[in-house]
Coordinates of C-alpha atoms in Angstrom, one line a residue:
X14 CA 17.9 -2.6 41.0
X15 CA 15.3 0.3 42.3
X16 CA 12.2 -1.0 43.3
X17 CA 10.1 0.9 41.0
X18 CA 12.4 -0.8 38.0
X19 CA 11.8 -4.6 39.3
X20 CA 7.9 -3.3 39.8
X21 CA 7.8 -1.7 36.0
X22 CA 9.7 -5.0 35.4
X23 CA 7.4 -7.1 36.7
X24 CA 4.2 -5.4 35.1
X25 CA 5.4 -5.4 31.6
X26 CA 6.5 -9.4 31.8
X27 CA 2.6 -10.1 33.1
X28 CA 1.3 -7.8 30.2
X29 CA 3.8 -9.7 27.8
X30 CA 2.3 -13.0 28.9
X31 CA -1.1 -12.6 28.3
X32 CA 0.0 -11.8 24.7
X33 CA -0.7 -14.5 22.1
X34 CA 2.2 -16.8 21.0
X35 CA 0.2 -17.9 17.5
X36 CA -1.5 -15.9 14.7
X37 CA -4.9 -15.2 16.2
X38 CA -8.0 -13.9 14.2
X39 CA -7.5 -11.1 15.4
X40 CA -3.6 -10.1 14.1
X41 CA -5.4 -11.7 11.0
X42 CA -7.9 -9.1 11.1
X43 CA -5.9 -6.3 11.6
X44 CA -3.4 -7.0 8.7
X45 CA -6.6 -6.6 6.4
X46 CA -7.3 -3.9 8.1
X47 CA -3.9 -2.3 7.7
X48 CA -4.1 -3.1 3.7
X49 CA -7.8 -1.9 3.5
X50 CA -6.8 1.5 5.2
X51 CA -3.8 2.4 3.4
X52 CA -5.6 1.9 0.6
X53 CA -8.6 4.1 1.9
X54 CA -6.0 6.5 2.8
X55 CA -4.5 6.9 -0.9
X56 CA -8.2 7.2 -1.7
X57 CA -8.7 9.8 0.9
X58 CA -5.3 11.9 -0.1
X59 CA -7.3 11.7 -4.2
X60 CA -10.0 13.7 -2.0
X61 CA -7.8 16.1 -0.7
X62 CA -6.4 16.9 -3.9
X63 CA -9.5 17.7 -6.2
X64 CA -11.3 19.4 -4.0
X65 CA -8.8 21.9 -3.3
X66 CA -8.7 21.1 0.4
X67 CA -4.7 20.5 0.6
X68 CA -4.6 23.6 2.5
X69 CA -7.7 23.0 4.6
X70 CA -5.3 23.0 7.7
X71 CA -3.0 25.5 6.9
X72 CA -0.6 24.8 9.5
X73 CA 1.3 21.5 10.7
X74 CA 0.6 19.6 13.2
X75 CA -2.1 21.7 14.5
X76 CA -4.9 22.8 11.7
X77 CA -4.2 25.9 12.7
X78 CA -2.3 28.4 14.9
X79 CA -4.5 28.1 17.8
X80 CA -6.7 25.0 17.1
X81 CA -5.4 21.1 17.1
X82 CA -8.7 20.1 15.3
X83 CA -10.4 22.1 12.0
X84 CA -13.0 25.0 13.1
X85 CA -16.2 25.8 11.4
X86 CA -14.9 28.9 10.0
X87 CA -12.5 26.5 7.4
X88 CA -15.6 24.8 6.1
X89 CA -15.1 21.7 4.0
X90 CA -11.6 22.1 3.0
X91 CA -11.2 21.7 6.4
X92 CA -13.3 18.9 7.3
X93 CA -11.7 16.9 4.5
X94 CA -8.0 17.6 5.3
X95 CA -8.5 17.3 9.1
X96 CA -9.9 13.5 8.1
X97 CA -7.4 12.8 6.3
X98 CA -4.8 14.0 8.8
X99 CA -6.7 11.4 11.2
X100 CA -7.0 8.3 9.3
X101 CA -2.9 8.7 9.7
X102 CA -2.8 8.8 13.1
X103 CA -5.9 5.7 13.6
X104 CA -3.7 3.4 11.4
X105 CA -0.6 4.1 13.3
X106 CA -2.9 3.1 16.2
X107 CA -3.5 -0.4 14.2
X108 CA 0.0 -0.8 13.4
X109 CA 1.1 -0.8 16.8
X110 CA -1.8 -2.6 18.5
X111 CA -0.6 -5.3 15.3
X112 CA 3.4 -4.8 16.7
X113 CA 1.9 -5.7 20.4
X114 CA 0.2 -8.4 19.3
X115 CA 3.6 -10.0 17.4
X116 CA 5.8 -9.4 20.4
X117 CA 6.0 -12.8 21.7
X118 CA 6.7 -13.9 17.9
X119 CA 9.5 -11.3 17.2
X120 CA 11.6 -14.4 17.4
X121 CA 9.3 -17.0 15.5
X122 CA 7.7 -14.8 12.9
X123 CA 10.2 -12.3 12.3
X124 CA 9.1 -11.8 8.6
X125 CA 6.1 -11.0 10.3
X126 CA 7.2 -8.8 13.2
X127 CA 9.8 -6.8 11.3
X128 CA 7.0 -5.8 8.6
X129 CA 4.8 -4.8 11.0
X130 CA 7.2 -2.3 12.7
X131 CA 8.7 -1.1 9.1
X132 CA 4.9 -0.1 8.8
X133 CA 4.7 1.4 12.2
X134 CA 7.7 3.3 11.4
X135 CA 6.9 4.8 8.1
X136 CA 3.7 6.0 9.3
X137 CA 5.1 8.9 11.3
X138 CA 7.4 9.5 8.5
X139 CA 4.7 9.9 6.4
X140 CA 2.9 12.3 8.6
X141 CA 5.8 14.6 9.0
X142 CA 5.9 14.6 4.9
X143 CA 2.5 15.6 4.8
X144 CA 3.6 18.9 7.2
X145 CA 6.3 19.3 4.8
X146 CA 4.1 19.3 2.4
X147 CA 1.7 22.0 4.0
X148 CA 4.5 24.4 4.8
X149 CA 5.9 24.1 0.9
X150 CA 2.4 25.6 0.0
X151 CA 2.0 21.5 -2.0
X152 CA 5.0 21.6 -3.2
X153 CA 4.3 18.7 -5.8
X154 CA 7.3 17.2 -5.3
X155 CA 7.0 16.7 -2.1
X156 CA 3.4 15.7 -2.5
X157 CA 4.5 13.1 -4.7
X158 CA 6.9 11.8 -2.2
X159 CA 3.8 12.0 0.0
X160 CA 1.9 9.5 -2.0
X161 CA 4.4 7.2 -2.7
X162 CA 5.4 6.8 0.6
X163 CA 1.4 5.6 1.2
X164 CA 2.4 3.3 -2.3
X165 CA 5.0 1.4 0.1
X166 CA 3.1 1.2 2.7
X167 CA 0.2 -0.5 0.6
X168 CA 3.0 -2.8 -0.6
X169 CA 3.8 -3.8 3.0
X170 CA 0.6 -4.2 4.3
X171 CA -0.2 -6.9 1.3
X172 CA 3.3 -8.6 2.6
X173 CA 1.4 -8.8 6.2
X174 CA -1.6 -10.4 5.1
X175 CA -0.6 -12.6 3.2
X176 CA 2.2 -13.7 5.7
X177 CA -0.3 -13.9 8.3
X178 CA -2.8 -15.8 6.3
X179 CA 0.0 -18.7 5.5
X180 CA -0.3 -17.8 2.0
X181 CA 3.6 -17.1 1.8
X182 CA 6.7 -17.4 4.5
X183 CA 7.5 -19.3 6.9
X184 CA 4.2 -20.9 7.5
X185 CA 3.2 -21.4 3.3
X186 CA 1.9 -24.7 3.0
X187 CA 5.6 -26.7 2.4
X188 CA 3.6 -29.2 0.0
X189 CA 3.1 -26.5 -2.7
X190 CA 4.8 -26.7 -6.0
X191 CA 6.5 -23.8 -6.7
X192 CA 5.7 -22.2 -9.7
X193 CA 7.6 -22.5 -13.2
X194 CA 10.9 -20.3 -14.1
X195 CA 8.7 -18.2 -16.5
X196 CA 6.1 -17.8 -14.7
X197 CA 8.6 -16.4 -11.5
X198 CA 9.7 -14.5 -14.1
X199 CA 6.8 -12.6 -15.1
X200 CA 5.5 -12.3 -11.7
X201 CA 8.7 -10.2 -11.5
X202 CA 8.1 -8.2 -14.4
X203 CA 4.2 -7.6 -13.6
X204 CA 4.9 -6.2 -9.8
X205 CA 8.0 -4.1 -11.4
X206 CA 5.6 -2.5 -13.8
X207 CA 3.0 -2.4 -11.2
X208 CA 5.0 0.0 -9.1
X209 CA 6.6 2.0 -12.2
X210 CA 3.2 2.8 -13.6
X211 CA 2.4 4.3 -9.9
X212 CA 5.4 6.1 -9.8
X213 CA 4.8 7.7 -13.4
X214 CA 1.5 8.7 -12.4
X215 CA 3.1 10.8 -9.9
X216 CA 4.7 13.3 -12.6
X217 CA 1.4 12.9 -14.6
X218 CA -0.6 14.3 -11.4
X219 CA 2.1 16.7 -10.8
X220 CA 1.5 18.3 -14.4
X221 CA -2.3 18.1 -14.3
X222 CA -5.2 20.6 -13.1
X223 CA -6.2 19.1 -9.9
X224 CA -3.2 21.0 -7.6
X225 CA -4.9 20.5 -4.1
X226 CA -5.4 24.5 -4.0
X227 CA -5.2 27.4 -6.5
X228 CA -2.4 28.6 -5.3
X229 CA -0.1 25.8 -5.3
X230 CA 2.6 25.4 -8.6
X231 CA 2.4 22.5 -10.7
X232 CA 5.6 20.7 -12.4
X233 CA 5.2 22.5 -15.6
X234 CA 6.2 18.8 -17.8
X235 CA 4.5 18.4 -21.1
X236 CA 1.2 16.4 -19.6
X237 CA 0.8 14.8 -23.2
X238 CA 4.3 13.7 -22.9
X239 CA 4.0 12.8 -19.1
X240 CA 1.0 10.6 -20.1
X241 CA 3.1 8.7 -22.8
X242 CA 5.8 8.2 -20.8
X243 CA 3.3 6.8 -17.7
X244 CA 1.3 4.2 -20.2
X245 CA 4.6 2.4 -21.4
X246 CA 4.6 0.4 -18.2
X247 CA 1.3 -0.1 -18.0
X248 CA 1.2 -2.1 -21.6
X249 CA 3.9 -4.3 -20.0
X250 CA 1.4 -4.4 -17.2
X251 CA -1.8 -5.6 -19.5
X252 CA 0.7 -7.8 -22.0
X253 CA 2.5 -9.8 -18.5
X254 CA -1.0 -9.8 -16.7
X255 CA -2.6 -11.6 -19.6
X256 CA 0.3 -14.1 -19.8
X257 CA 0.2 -14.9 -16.9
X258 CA -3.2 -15.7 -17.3
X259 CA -3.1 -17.6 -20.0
X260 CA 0.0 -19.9 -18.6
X261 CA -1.7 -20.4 -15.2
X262 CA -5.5 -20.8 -16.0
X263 CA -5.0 -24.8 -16.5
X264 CA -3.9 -24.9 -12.8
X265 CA -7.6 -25.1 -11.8
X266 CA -9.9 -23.1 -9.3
X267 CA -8.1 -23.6 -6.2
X268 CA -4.6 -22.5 -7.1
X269 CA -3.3 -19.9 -5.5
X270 CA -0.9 -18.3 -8.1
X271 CA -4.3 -18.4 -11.5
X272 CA -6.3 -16.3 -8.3
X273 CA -3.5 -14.2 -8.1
X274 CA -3.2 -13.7 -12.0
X275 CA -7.1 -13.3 -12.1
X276 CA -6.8 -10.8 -10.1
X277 CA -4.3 -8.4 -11.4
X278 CA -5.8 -8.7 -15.2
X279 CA -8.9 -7.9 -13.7
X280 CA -7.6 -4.7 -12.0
X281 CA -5.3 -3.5 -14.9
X282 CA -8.3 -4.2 -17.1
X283 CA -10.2 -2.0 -15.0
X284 CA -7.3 0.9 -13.6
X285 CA -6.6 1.0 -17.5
X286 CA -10.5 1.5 -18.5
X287 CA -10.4 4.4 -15.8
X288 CA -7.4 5.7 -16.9
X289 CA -8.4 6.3 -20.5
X290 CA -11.5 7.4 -19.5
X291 CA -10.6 10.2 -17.6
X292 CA -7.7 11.2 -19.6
X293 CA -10.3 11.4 -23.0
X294 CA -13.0 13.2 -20.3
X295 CA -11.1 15.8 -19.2
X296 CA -9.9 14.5 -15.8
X297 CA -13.2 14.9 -14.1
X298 CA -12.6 14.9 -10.1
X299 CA -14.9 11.7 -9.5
X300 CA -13.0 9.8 -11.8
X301 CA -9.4 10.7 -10.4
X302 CA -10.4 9.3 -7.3
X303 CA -11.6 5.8 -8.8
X304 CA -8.1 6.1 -10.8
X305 CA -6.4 6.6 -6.9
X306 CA -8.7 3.8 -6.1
X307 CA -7.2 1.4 -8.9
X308 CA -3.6 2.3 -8.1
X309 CA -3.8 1.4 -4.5
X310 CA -5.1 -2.0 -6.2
X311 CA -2.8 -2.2 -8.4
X312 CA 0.0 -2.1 -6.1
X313 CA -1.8 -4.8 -3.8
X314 CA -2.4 -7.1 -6.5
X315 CA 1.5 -6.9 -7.9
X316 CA 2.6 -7.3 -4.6
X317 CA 0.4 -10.2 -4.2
X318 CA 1.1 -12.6 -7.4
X319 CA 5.2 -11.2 -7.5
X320 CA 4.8 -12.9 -3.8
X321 CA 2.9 -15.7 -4.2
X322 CA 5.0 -16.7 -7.1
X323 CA 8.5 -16.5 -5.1
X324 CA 8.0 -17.1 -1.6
X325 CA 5.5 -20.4 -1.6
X326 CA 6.1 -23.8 -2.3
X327 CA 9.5 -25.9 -2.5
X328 CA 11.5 -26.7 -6.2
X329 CA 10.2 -29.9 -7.3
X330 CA 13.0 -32.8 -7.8
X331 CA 13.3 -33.6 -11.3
X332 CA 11.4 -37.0 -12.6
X333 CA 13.4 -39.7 -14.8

C-alpha cells in the first residue's frame, strides 16, 4: 500500500469518526428541510411554467452558450429559470450533507441511509430531465416526467422525516397499537389516490394554456375530458380522507394515525377548493401555483398516514 493511499486512508477514517452514530437535531433538521424544499421546488417549477420562463435559459447546463449563470439581457424569464435551476443543485447539497451525516448508521438505519441516497440519486436525474426538457423546446411529456420525478422525491423526503423523527421504522415506538385492517386498508387506498390524482394532473397541465413559453406544443387531449378523467381519484381521495376521519377521530388528540387523517381531509378539502376554483376561473396563473402548492401537500400527507398506518406499532394478541 502507497503511502499517499494509507495517508488518504487515514484522513477519511478520522473524518468518519467525528461523524454522529445517533439521529442528531441536526439530520432531523435537514430531512424537513429536504421535504420543505422539494416541495418549494414543485412550487417553483408552477413559476416557471406560467410565466413563460421555461425557456429563460435556453441552453442546458449552462443558461446560455457562453454564460453558466442568467445575464441581464434575459430579464425575468431568466432570473426565474436560473432559480429554479439552483434550488436543484442547493438540495442536492442537503441530500448529501444528510448521506454524510448517516454514514456511520448505513448499517443501523439502513431504511434511513438507503432513502437518503435514493434521494441523492434522483436529484441529478432530475436535473438532466430538466435539460432534456430545455433541448425538446418543453416537450410536455418530458415536462411531465420532469414533475413527477420532483412528486417521488416529495414522497421520499416524507419517508425521511418521519423515519428520522421515530414516527415509523425501526425506531417507532414498539408499544403502539397498530391500526385496524380497515383502516390499513384505507390508508392504502387514500396514498394510491393521492399519487393518481398527481399523476392525472400531469395530462391536465399538458392540455392547458399555461405551456412555459409560446412556442412550446401542448398534448392536444380534450382538457374537459382530461379534467374528468383527473377528479375521479380525487373523489376517492375526499370519500377515503373522510373515513378515515370519521373511524379514527375517537382515538383522541395525541394519536398519531387521527393527526395523520386530520391532515389529509384538511388538504384535499383545500387542493379540491383550489382546484375548482381555478378550473371555473379560467386557470388564473396565481392560482395554479397554490394548486402546485396543494399537490406537493397532497403527496406528503398520503405518504404520511399510508405510512403511519403500516409501518408503526406491533399486532395486538387477541383477548379471550
Amino acid at each position: 500500500m502507497s503511502q499517499r493511499t494509507s495517508a488518504l486512508q487515514n484522513a477519511f477514517h478520522s473524518f468518519t469518526s467525528k461523524l454522529p452514530t445517533t439521529i442528531t437535531p441536526a439530520i432531523k433538521r435537514l430531512t424537513v428541510g429536504t421535504l420543505i424544499g422539494q416541495g418549494v421546488l414543485i412550487v417553483s417549477g408552477g413559476v416557471v411554467r406560467v410565466t413563460g420562463s421555461g425557456l429563460g435559459c435556453p441552453t442546458w447546463p449552462k443558461c446560455t452558450e457562453e454564460s453558466l449563470t442568467n445575464t441581464a439581457e434575459m430579464g425575468i424569464h431568466g432570473v426565474i429559470e436560473f432559480a429554479n435551476r439552483t434550488l436543484t443543485f442547493a438540495l442536492a447539497a442537503v441530500a448529501l450533507a444528510l448521506l454524510v451525516l448517516l454514514w456511520n448508521m448505513r448499517k443501523e438505519r439502513k431504511d434511513l441511509f438507503w432513502l437518503a441516497f435514493g434521494l441523492l440519486a434522483s436529484i441529478p436525474a432530475q436535473a438532466v430531465i430538466g435539460g432534456v426538457t430545455v433541448v425538446s423546446g418543453l416537450n410536455p411529456y418530458v415536462v411531465s416526467l420532469h414533475f413527477l420525478v420532483s412528486a417521488a422525491l416529495v414522497v421520499v423526503s416524507m419517508l425521511l422525516v418521519n423515519r428520522a423523527y421515530g414516527r415509523t421504522g425501526t425506531t417507532a415506538p414498539t408499544a403502539a397499537k397498530r391500526p385496524a385492517r380497515l383502516i390499513r386498508q384505507l390508508s392504502v387506498v387514500a396514498a394510491c389516490a393521492s399519487y393518481l390524482a398527481v399523476i392525472l394532473g400531469t395530462l391536465v397541465t399538458g392540455s392547458g394554456p399555461h405551456s412555459g413559453d409560446s412556442t412550446s406544443p401542448r398534448m392536444g387531449l380534450d382538457g374537459y375530458l382530461t379534467t374528468r378523467i383527473h377528479v375521479v381519484p380525487v373523489y376517492v381521495l375526499v370519500i377515503t380522507s373522510l373515513l378515515l376521519l370519521i373511524l379514527l377521530w375517537r382515538n383522541g388528540k395525541g394519536d398519531m394515525t387521527r393527526q395523520a387523517a386530520i391532515m389529509l381531509f384538511a388538504t384535499v378539502i383545500f387542493q379540491g377548493f383550489i382546484g375548482y376554483w381555478q378550473y371555473f376561473t379560467g386557470i388564473p396563473a396565481l392560482l395554479v401555483g397554490v394548486h402546485m402548492l396543494g399537490a406537493s401537500l397532497t403527496l406528503a400527507v398520503g405518504t404520511n398516514i399510508v405510512d403511519v398506518a403500516l409501518r408503526r406499532g406491533k399486532e395486538q394478541a387477541p383477548t379471550r
